[in-house]
mmCIF file of N, CA and C in Angstrom:
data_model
loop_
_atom_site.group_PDB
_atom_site.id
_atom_site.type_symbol
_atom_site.label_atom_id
_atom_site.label_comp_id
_atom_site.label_asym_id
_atom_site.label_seq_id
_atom_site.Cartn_x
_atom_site.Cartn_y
_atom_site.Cartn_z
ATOM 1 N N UNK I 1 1.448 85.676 24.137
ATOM 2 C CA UNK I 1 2.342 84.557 23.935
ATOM 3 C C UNK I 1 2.900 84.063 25.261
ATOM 4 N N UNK I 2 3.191 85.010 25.890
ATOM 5 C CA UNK I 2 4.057 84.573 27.527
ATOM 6 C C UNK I 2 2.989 83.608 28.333
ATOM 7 N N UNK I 3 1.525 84.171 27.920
ATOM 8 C CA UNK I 3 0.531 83.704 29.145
ATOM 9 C C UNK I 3 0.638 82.138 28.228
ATOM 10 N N UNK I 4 0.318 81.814 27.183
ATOM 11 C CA UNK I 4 0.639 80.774 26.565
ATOM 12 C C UNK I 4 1.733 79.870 27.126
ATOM 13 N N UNK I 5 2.902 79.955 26.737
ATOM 14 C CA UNK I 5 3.875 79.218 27.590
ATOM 15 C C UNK I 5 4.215 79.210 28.828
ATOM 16 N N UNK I 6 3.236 79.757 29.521
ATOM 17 C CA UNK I 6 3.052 79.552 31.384
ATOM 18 C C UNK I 6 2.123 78.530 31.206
ATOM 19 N N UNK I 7 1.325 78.236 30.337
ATOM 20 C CA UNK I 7 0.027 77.616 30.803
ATOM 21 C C UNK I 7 0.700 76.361 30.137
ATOM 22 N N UNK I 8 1.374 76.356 29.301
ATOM 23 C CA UNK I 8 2.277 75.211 28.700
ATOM 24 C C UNK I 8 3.459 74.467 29.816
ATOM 25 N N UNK I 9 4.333 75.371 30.448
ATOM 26 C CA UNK I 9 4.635 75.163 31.304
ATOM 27 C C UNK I 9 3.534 74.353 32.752
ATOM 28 N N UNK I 10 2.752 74.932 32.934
ATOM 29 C CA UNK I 10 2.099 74.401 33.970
ATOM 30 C C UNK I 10 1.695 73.026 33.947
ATOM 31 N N UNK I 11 0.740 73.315 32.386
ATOM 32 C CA UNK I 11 0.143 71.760 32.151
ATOM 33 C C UNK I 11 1.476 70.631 32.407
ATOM 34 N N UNK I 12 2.670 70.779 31.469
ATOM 35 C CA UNK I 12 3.743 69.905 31.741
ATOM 36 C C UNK I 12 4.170 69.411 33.249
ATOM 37 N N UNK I 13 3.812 70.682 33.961
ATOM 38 C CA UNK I 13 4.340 70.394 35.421
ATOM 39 C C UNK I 13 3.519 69.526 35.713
ATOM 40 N N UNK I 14 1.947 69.858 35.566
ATOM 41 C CA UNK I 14 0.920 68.985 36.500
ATOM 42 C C UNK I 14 1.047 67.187 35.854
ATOM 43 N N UNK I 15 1.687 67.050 34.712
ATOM 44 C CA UNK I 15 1.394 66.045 33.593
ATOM 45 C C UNK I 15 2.477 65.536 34.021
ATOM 46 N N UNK I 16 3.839 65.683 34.683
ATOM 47 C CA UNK I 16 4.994 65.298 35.482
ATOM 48 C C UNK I 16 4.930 64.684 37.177
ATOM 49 N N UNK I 17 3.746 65.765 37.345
ATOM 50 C CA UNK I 17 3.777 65.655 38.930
ATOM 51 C C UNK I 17 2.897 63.769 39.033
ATOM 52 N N UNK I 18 2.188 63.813 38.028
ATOM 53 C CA UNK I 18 0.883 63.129 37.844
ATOM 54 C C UNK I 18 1.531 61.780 37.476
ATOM 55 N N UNK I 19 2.613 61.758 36.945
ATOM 56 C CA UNK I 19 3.366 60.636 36.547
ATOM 57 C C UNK I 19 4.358 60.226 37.952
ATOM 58 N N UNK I 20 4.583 61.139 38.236
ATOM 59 C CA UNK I 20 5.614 60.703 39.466
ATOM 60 C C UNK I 20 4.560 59.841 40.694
ATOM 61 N N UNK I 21 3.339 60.827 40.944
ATOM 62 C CA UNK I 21 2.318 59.733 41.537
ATOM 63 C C UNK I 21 1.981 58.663 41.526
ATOM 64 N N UNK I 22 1.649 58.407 39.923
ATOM 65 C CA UNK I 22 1.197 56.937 39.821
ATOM 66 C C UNK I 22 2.480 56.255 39.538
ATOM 67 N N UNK I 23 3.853 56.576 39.754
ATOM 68 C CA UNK I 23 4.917 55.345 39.896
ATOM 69 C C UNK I 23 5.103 55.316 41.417
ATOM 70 N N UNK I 24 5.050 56.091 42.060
ATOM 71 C CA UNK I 24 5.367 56.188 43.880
ATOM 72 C C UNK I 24 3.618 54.960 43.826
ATOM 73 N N UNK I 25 2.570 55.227 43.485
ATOM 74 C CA UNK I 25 1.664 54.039 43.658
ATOM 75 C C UNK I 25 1.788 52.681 43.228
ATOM 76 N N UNK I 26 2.472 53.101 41.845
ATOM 77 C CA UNK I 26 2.351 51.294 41.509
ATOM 78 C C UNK I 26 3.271 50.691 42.363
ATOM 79 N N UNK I 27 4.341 51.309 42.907
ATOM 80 C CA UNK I 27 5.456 50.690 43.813
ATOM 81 C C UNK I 27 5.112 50.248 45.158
ATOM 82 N N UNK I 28 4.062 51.345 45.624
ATOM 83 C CA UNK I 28 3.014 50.673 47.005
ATOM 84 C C UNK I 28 2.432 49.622 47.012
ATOM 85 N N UNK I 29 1.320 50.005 45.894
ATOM 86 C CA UNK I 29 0.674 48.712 45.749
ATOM 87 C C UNK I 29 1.391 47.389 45.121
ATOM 88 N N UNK I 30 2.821 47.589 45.062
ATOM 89 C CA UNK I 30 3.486 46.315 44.721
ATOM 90 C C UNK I 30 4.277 45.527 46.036
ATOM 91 N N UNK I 31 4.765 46.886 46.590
ATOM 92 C CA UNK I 31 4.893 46.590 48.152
ATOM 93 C C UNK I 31 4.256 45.836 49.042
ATOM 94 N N UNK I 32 2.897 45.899 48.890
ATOM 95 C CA UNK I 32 1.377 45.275 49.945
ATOM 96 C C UNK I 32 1.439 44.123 49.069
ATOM 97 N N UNK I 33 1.102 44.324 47.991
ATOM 98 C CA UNK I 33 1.066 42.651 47.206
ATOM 99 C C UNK I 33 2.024 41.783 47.318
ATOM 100 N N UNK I 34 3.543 42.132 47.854
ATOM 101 C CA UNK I 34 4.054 41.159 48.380
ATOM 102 C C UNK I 34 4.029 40.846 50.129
ATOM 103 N N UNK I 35 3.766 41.501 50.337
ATOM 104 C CA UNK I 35 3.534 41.367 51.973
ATOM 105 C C UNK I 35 2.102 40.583 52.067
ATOM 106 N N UNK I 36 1.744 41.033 51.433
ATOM 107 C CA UNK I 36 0.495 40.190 51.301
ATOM 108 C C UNK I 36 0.802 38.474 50.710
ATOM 109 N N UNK I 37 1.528 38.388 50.052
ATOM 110 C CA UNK I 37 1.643 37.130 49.672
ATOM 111 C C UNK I 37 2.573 36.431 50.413
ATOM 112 N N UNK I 38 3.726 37.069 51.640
ATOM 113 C CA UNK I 38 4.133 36.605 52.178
ATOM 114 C C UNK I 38 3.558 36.109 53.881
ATOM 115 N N UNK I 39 2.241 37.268 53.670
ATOM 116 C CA UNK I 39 1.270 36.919 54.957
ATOM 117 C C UNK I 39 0.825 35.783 54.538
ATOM 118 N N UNK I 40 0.245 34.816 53.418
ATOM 119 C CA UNK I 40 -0.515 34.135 53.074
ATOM 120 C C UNK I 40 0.530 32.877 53.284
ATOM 121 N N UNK I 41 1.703 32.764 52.963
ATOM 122 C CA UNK I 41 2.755 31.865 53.075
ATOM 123 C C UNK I 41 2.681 31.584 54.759
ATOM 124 N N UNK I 42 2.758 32.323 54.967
ATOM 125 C CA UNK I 42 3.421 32.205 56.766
ATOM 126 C C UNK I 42 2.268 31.681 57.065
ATOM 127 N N UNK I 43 1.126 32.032 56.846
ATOM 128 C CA UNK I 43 -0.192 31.374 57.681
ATOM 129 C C UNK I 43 -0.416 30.103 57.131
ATOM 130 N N UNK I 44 0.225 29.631 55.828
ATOM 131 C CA UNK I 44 -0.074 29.038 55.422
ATOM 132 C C UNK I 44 1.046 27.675 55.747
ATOM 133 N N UNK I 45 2.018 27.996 56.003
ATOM 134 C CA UNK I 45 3.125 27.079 56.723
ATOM 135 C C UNK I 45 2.970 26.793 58.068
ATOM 136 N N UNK I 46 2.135 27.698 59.151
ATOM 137 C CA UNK I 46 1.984 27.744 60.190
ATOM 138 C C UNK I 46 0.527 26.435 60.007
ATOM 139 N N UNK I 47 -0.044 26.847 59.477
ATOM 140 C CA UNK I 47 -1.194 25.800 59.262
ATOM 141 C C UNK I 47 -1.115 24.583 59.442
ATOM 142 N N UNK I 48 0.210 24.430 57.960
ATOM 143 C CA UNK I 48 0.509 23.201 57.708
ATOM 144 C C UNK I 48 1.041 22.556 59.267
ATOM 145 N N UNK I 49 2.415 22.893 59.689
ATOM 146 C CA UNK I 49 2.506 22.873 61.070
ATOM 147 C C UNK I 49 2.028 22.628 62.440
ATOM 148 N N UNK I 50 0.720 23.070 62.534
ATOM 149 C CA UNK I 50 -0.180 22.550 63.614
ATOM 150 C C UNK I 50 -0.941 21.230 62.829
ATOM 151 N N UNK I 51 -0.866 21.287 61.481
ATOM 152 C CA UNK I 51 -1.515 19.949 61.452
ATOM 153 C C UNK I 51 -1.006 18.694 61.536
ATOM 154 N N UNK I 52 0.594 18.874 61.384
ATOM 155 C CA UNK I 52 1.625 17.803 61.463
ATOM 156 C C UNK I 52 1.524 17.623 62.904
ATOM 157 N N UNK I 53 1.862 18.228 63.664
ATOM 158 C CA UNK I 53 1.934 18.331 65.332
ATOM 159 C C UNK I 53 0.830 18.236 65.764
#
């Protein structure tokens, strides 16, 4: 029974750890997707800019 609820225990841990990962990722890759869309702005105002001038 004990080895049972270690292995119950564990799975939960790894099934916790595994969740905490993919929210620390979706938050990265939400991070870059705005930097990214604010790279696209700036080049894209800068553009506009040399074409006025």
């Amino acid at each position: 029974m004990s080895s049972e609820a270690e292995e119950t225990a564990r799975q939960r841990s790894a099934v916790s750890d595994h969740r905490k990962k993919l929210l620390q990722h979706k938050e990265l890759e939400a991070r870059v997707r705005a930097g990214s869309l604010q790279r696209k702005a700036l080049i894209s105002s800068l553009s506009f800019f040399y074409f006025v001038f």
